[in-house]
mmCIF file of C-alpha atoms in Angstrom:
data_model
loop_
_atom_site.group_PDB
_atom_site.id
_atom_site.type_symbol
_atom_site.label_atom_id
_atom_site.label_comp_id
_atom_site.label_asym_id
_atom_site.label_seq_id
_atom_site.Cartn_x
_atom_site.Cartn_y
_atom_site.Cartn_z
ATOM 1 C CA UNK H 205 139.030 95.023 105.361
ATOM 2 C CA UNK H 206 136.648 95.967 102.542
ATOM 3 C CA UNK H 207 134.122 97.575 104.911
ATOM 4 C CA UNK H 208 136.447 98.928 107.566
ATOM 5 C CA UNK H 209 134.864 101.839 109.396
ATOM 6 C CA UNK H 210 131.442 101.435 107.740
ATOM 7 C CA UNK H 211 128.167 101.366 109.655
ATOM 8 C CA UNK H 212 125.571 98.857 108.440
ATOM 9 C CA UNK H 213 121.969 98.259 109.469
ATOM 10 C CA UNK H 214 120.489 94.880 108.539
ATOM 11 C CA UNK H 215 116.718 94.538 108.828
ATOM 12 C CA UNK H 216 115.768 90.904 109.257
ATOM 13 C CA UNK H 217 119.197 90.340 110.757
ATOM 14 C CA UNK H 218 118.057 87.393 112.860
ATOM 15 C CA UNK H 219 117.228 85.226 109.846
ATOM 16 C CA UNK H 220 119.546 82.950 107.914
ATOM 17 C CA UNK H 221 120.103 85.413 105.042
ATOM 18 C CA UNK H 222 120.451 88.422 107.326
ATOM 19 C CA UNK H 223 122.765 86.474 109.590
ATOM 20 C CA UNK H 224 125.002 85.460 106.696
ATOM 21 C CA UNK H 225 125.312 89.070 105.581
ATOM 22 C CA UNK H 226 125.918 90.251 109.146
ATOM 23 C CA UNK H 227 128.766 87.780 109.660
ATOM 24 C CA UNK H 228 130.360 88.714 106.344
ATOM 25 C CA UNK H 229 130.109 92.426 107.096
ATOM 26 C CA UNK H 230 131.567 92.063 110.577
ATOM 27 C CA UNK H 231 134.439 89.975 109.195
ATOM 28 C CA UNK H 232 135.239 92.811 106.795
ATOM 29 C CA UNK H 233 135.364 95.468 109.506
ATOM 30 C CA UNK H 234 131.855 96.949 109.481
ATOM 31 C CA UNK H 235 130.044 98.008 112.634
ATOM 32 C CA UNK H 236 126.820 96.022 112.353
ATOM 33 C CA UNK H 237 123.390 96.849 113.738
ATOM 34 C CA UNK H 238 120.750 94.128 113.513
ATOM 35 C CA UNK H 239 117.076 95.059 113.520
ATOM 36 C CA UNK H 240 114.164 92.673 113.773
ATOM 37 C CA UNK H 241 111.092 91.737 115.764
ATOM 38 C CA UNK H 242 112.544 88.879 117.846
ATOM 39 C CA UNK H 243 115.363 89.677 120.239
ATOM 40 C CA UNK H 244 116.386 86.055 120.778
ATOM 41 C CA UNK H 245 117.092 85.360 117.097
ATOM 42 C CA UNK H 246 118.880 88.687 116.725
ATOM 43 C CA UNK H 247 121.064 87.935 119.746
ATOM 44 C CA UNK H 248 122.014 84.503 118.391
ATOM 45 C CA UNK H 249 123.528 86.202 115.353
ATOM 46 C CA UNK H 250 124.853 89.283 117.119
ATOM 47 C CA UNK H 251 126.665 87.811 120.110
ATOM 48 C CA UNK H 252 129.419 85.896 118.239
ATOM 49 C CA UNK H 253 130.257 88.876 115.989
ATOM 50 C CA UNK H 254 129.807 91.767 118.399
ATOM 51 C CA UNK H 255 126.856 93.300 116.534
ATOM 52 C CA UNK H 256 124.287 95.526 118.211
ATOM 53 C CA UNK H 257 120.591 94.693 118.183
ATOM 54 C CA UNK H 258 117.256 96.459 118.383
ATOM 55 C CA UNK H 259 113.675 95.226 118.248
ATOM 56 C CA UNK H 260 112.278 97.079 115.245
ATOM 57 C CA UNK H 261 109.228 96.272 113.149
ATOM 58 C CA UNK H 262 110.267 97.244 109.609
ATOM 59 C CA UNK H 263 106.618 97.982 108.798
ATOM 60 C CA UNK H 264 106.403 100.599 111.574
ATOM 61 C CA UNK H 265 107.293 104.019 110.154
ATOM 62 C CA UNK H 266 108.076 105.676 113.474
ATOM 63 C CA UNK H 267 110.123 102.748 114.741
ATOM 64 C CA UNK H 268 112.224 102.568 111.567
ATOM 65 C CA UNK H 269 112.896 106.314 111.530
ATOM 66 C CA UNK H 270 113.711 106.432 115.242
ATOM 67 C CA UNK H 271 116.128 103.520 115.019
ATOM 68 C CA UNK H 272 117.934 105.006 112.026
ATOM 69 C CA UNK H 273 118.252 108.296 113.888
ATOM 70 C CA UNK H 274 119.706 106.480 116.912
ATOM 71 C CA UNK H 275 122.257 104.573 114.838
ATOM 72 C CA UNK H 276 123.321 107.703 112.958
ATOM 73 C CA UNK H 277 123.655 109.663 116.202
ATOM 74 C CA UNK H 278 125.776 106.932 117.779
ATOM 75 C CA UNK H 279 128.086 106.383 114.800
ATOM 76 C CA UNK H 280 128.080 109.612 112.842
ATOM 77 C CA UNK H 281 126.103 108.215 109.925
ATOM 78 C CA UNK H 282 124.741 105.201 108.072
ATOM 79 C CA UNK H 283 126.820 103.738 105.252
ATOM 80 C CA UNK H 284 124.890 100.580 104.375
ATOM 81 C CA UNK H 285 121.233 99.631 104.727
ATOM 82 C CA UNK H 286 120.141 96.062 103.987
ATOM 83 C CA UNK H 287 116.532 94.844 104.087
ATOM 84 C CA UNK H 288 116.010 91.076 103.995
ATOM 85 C CA UNK H 289 112.881 90.704 106.112
ATOM 86 C CA UNK H 290 110.432 87.925 105.272
ATOM 87 C CA UNK H 291 107.851 88.827 102.619
ATOM 88 C CA UNK H 292 104.836 87.236 104.366
ATOM 89 C CA UNK H 293 103.912 85.428 101.172
ATOM 90 C CA UNK H 294 101.176 82.828 100.844
ATOM 91 C CA UNK H 295 101.816 80.112 98.261
ATOM 92 C CA UNK H 296 100.155 76.937 97.044
ATOM 93 C CA UNK H 297 96.732 78.406 96.197
ATOM 94 C CA UNK H 298 95.601 79.310 92.689
ATOM 95 C CA UNK H 299 95.026 83.041 92.230
ATOM 96 C CA UNK H 300 91.353 82.496 91.387
ATOM 97 C CA UNK H 301 90.877 80.786 94.761
ATOM 98 C CA UNK H 302 93.033 83.160 96.820
ATOM 99 C CA UNK H 303 91.631 85.821 99.175
ATOM 100 C CA UNK H 304 92.770 89.292 98.179
ATOM 101 C CA UNK H 305 94.478 89.732 101.550
ATOM 102 C CA UNK H 306 96.679 86.684 100.911
ATOM 103 C CA UNK H 307 97.596 87.871 97.413
ATOM 104 C CA UNK H 308 98.493 91.378 98.564
ATOM 105 C CA UNK H 309 100.316 90.286 101.723
ATOM 106 C CA UNK H 310 103.817 89.948 100.163
ATOM 107 C CA UNK H 311 103.277 93.006 97.971
ATOM 108 C CA UNK H 312 102.287 95.303 100.828
ATOM 109 C CA UNK H 313 104.862 93.874 103.237
ATOM 110 C CA UNK H 314 107.751 94.079 100.801
ATOM 111 C CA UNK H 315 106.976 97.494 99.347
ATOM 112 C CA UNK H 316 106.170 99.152 102.665
ATOM 113 C CA UNK H 317 109.156 97.811 104.587
ATOM 114 C CA UNK H 318 111.684 98.441 101.841
ATOM 115 C CA UNK H 319 110.373 101.938 101.213
ATOM 116 C CA UNK H 320 110.542 102.810 104.905
ATOM 117 C CA UNK H 321 114.018 101.416 105.520
ATOM 118 C CA UNK H 322 115.460 102.879 102.313
ATOM 119 C CA UNK H 323 113.953 106.290 103.061
ATOM 120 C CA UNK H 324 115.262 106.297 106.628
ATOM 121 C CA UNK H 325 118.784 105.450 105.478
ATOM 122 C CA UNK H 326 118.784 107.841 102.537
ATOM 123 C CA UNK H 327 117.858 110.777 104.756
ATOM 124 C CA UNK H 328 121.109 110.227 106.640
ATOM 125 C CA UNK H 329 123.168 109.332 103.558
ATOM 126 C CA UNK H 330 122.261 112.383 101.468
ATOM 127 C CA UNK H 331 124.095 114.996 103.575
ATOM 128 C CA UNK H 332 127.241 112.822 103.475
ATOM 129 C CA UNK H 333 126.799 112.180 99.740
ATOM 130 C CA UNK H 334 127.507 108.469 99.997
ATOM 131 C CA UNK H 335 125.859 105.206 100.950
ATOM 132 C CA UNK H 336 124.564 101.862 99.706
ATOM 133 C CA UNK H 337 121.013 100.507 99.941
ATOM 134 C CA UNK H 338 120.578 96.773 99.353
ATOM 135 C CA UNK H 339 117.724 94.326 99.340
ATOM 136 C CA UNK H 340 116.831 90.983 97.825
ATOM 137 C CA UNK H 341 115.051 91.225 94.509
ATOM 138 C CA UNK H 342 115.232 90.339 90.866
ATOM 139 C CA UNK H 343 112.498 89.111 88.602
ATOM 140 C CA UNK H 344 113.704 85.539 88.946
ATOM 141 C CA UNK H 345 112.831 82.589 86.766
ATOM 142 C CA UNK H 346 109.634 83.572 84.971
ATOM 143 C CA UNK H 347 108.919 79.946 84.193
ATOM 144 C CA UNK H 348 108.519 79.298 87.926
ATOM 145 C CA UNK H 349 104.961 80.591 87.731
ATOM 146 C CA UNK H 350 104.154 77.541 85.637
ATOM 147 C CA UNK H 351 105.569 75.173 88.235
ATOM 148 C CA UNK H 352 104.330 76.781 91.438
ATOM 149 C CA UNK H 353 101.357 78.768 92.670
ATOM 150 C CA UNK H 354 103.253 81.781 93.992
ATOM 151 C CA UNK H 355 100.419 84.141 94.833
ATOM 152 C CA UNK H 356 101.590 87.753 95.019
ATOM 153 C CA UNK H 357 105.256 86.948 95.637
ATOM 154 C CA UNK H 358 106.485 87.718 92.104
ATOM 155 C CA UNK H 359 104.321 90.838 91.963
ATOM 156 C CA UNK H 360 106.120 92.017 95.088
ATOM 157 C CA UNK H 361 109.521 91.239 93.549
ATOM 158 C CA UNK H 362 108.680 93.231 90.435
ATOM 159 C CA UNK H 363 107.504 96.175 92.537
ATOM 160 C CA UNK H 364 110.817 96.242 94.385
ATOM 161 C CA UNK H 365 112.696 96.252 91.099
ATOM 162 C CA UNK H 366 110.735 99.355 90.069
ATOM 163 C CA UNK H 367 111.508 100.938 93.433
ATOM 164 C CA UNK H 368 115.198 100.131 93.033
ATOM 165 C CA UNK H 369 115.367 101.848 89.649
ATOM 166 C CA UNK H 370 113.573 104.958 90.860
ATOM 167 C CA UNK H 371 115.603 105.232 94.059
ATOM 168 C CA UNK H 372 118.856 104.813 92.147
ATOM 169 C CA UNK H 373 117.802 107.584 89.774
ATOM 170 C CA UNK H 374 116.832 110.011 92.526
ATOM 171 C CA UNK H 375 119.729 109.226 94.885
ATOM 172 C CA UNK H 376 122.531 108.865 92.329
ATOM 173 C CA UNK H 377 123.351 112.592 92.346
ATOM 174 C CA UNK H 378 124.053 112.262 96.070
ATOM 175 C CA UNK H 379 126.505 109.411 95.595
ATOM 176 C CA UNK H 380 124.085 106.809 96.969
ATOM 177 C CA UNK H 381 123.970 103.434 95.226
ATOM 178 C CA UNK H 382 120.883 101.203 95.202
ATOM 179 C CA UNK H 383 121.133 97.510 94.330
ATOM 180 C CA UNK H 384 119.159 94.320 94.611
ATOM 181 C CA UNK H 385 120.761 90.919 95.194
ATOM 182 C CA UNK H 386 119.221 88.298 92.923
ATOM 183 C CA UNK H 387 119.377 84.590 93.717
ATOM 184 C CA UNK H 388 117.648 81.609 92.216
ATOM 185 C CA UNK H 389 116.929 80.379 95.729
ATOM 186 C CA UNK H 390 119.195 79.546 98.673
ATOM 187 C CA UNK H 391 118.437 75.994 99.878
ATOM 188 C CA UNK H 392 120.512 76.507 103.037
ATOM 189 C CA UNK H 393 117.936 79.091 104.106
ATOM 190 C CA UNK H 394 115.194 76.449 104.134
ATOM 191 C CA UNK H 395 114.791 74.956 107.642
ATOM 192 C CA UNK H 396 116.507 71.578 107.807
ATOM 193 C CA UNK H 397 113.385 70.026 109.323
ATOM 194 C CA UNK H 398 111.218 71.048 106.368
ATOM 195 C CA UNK H 399 110.037 67.821 104.739
ATOM 196 C CA UNK H 400 110.355 68.981 101.137
ATOM 197 C CA UNK H 401 113.758 70.634 101.398
ATOM 198 C CA UNK H 402 115.679 67.969 99.452
ATOM 199 C CA UNK H 403 113.226 68.052 96.546
ATOM 200 C CA UNK H 404 113.287 71.856 96.400
ATOM 201 C CA UNK H 405 117.082 71.908 96.482
ATOM 202 C CA UNK H 406 117.260 69.349 93.666
ATOM 203 C CA UNK H 407 114.858 71.355 91.515
ATOM 204 C CA UNK H 408 116.615 74.681 92.160
ATOM 205 C CA UNK H 409 119.974 73.117 91.348
ATOM 206 C CA UNK H 410 118.561 71.616 88.180
ATOM 207 C CA UNK H 411 117.633 75.081 86.917
ATOM 208 C CA UNK H 412 121.226 76.385 87.119
ATOM 209 C CA UNK H 413 123.975 76.297 84.527
ATOM 210 C CA UNK H 414 126.689 75.668 87.112
ATOM 211 C CA UNK H 415 125.040 72.683 88.769
ATOM 212 C CA UNK H 416 124.927 74.391 92.146
ATOM 213 C CA UNK H 417 122.975 77.087 93.961
ATOM 214 C CA UNK H 418 124.186 80.047 95.995
ATOM 215 C CA UNK H 419 125.160 79.226 99.560
ATOM 216 C CA UNK H 420 124.673 81.502 102.546
ATOM 217 C CA UNK H 421 128.403 82.242 102.429
ATOM 218 C CA UNK H 422 128.032 83.222 98.771
ATOM 219 C CA UNK H 423 125.249 85.642 99.674
ATOM 220 C CA UNK H 424 127.410 87.243 102.352
ATOM 221 C CA UNK H 425 130.366 87.647 100.027
ATOM 222 C CA UNK H 426 128.312 89.194 97.225
ATOM 223 C CA UNK H 427 126.703 91.543 99.766
ATOM 224 C CA UNK H 428 130.180 92.622 100.911
ATOM 225 C CA UNK H 429 131.242 93.302 97.332
ATOM 226 C CA UNK H 430 128.035 95.237 96.618
ATOM 227 C CA UNK H 431 128.544 97.481 99.645
ATOM 228 C CA UNK H 432 132.253 98.040 99.094
ATOM 229 C CA UNK H 433 134.177 100.527 96.987
ATOM 230 C CA UNK H 434 134.998 97.677 94.599
ATOM 231 C CA UNK H 435 131.401 98.044 93.359
ATOM 232 C CA UNK H 436 131.488 101.851 93.282
ATOM 233 C CA UNK H 437 130.509 101.887 89.579
ATOM 234 C CA UNK H 438 127.384 99.754 90.043
ATOM 235 C CA UNK H 439 123.968 101.186 90.882
ATOM 236 C CA UNK H 440 120.382 100.702 89.774
ATOM 237 C CA UNK H 441 121.145 97.055 88.990
ATOM 238 C CA UNK H 442 120.369 93.575 90.235
ATOM 239 C CA UNK H 443 123.500 91.546 91.017
ATOM 240 C CA UNK H 444 122.771 88.143 89.509
ATOM 241 C CA UNK H 445 124.042 85.290 91.674
ATOM 242 C CA UNK H 446 121.614 82.691 90.367
ATOM 243 C CA UNK H 447 124.404 80.405 89.087
ATOM 244 C CA UNK H 448 122.884 80.749 85.641
ATOM 245 C CA UNK H 449 119.285 79.931 86.573
ATOM 246 C CA UNK H 450 118.380 83.368 85.255
ATOM 247 C CA UNK H 451 120.139 84.775 82.206
ATOM 248 C CA UNK H 452 120.226 88.556 81.754
#
């Protein structure tokens, strides 16, 4: 059990990505707490794996801090914090035609939520001088901007990369590692009923060197590795699981 005895909070735990990570963590012995805004989706993930759930808005400072305090009090500490909430991005409109609120939506959502959840976890990790903070990130395929109108999504990604580097620098002396998980897109996370899913999957696959994209199971396994002692030498980095779509 690579995560035996560890306590993990997953924000956005009711989604497909959060659910994949939750199942992988539980299978490796972690005690998993799922946080999100919709109890029904959280419960659908939590019930089969014995995870605990709480309705928490990751943009609400008081709610995030209070929930972290509750988890730490119940378990003795927080070992892993994962934030994979939706970025509230608006796509498909040229920047010159986009309202400023739509452009800033993914930037503000991503930066605020990831700052709040990382800060809440780090406050409990510092006294124990250990912990891992994970989120999705990575600069991605820069050529994508030429194929899609992505609004502020990439700006938000780049901001999180800057946050990751600064957090890793400040928290490293306390034994806390900070990582982002970088994918070139996970087609399984696209709702099956979405009309353009097949075309998106074909295009994402075509950008890879391996002729395949990361699956939800892949995401869970990489997240386990990142949070485990096997990755104890890695911090301040993006773990590239793009199947070669992005070359470092």
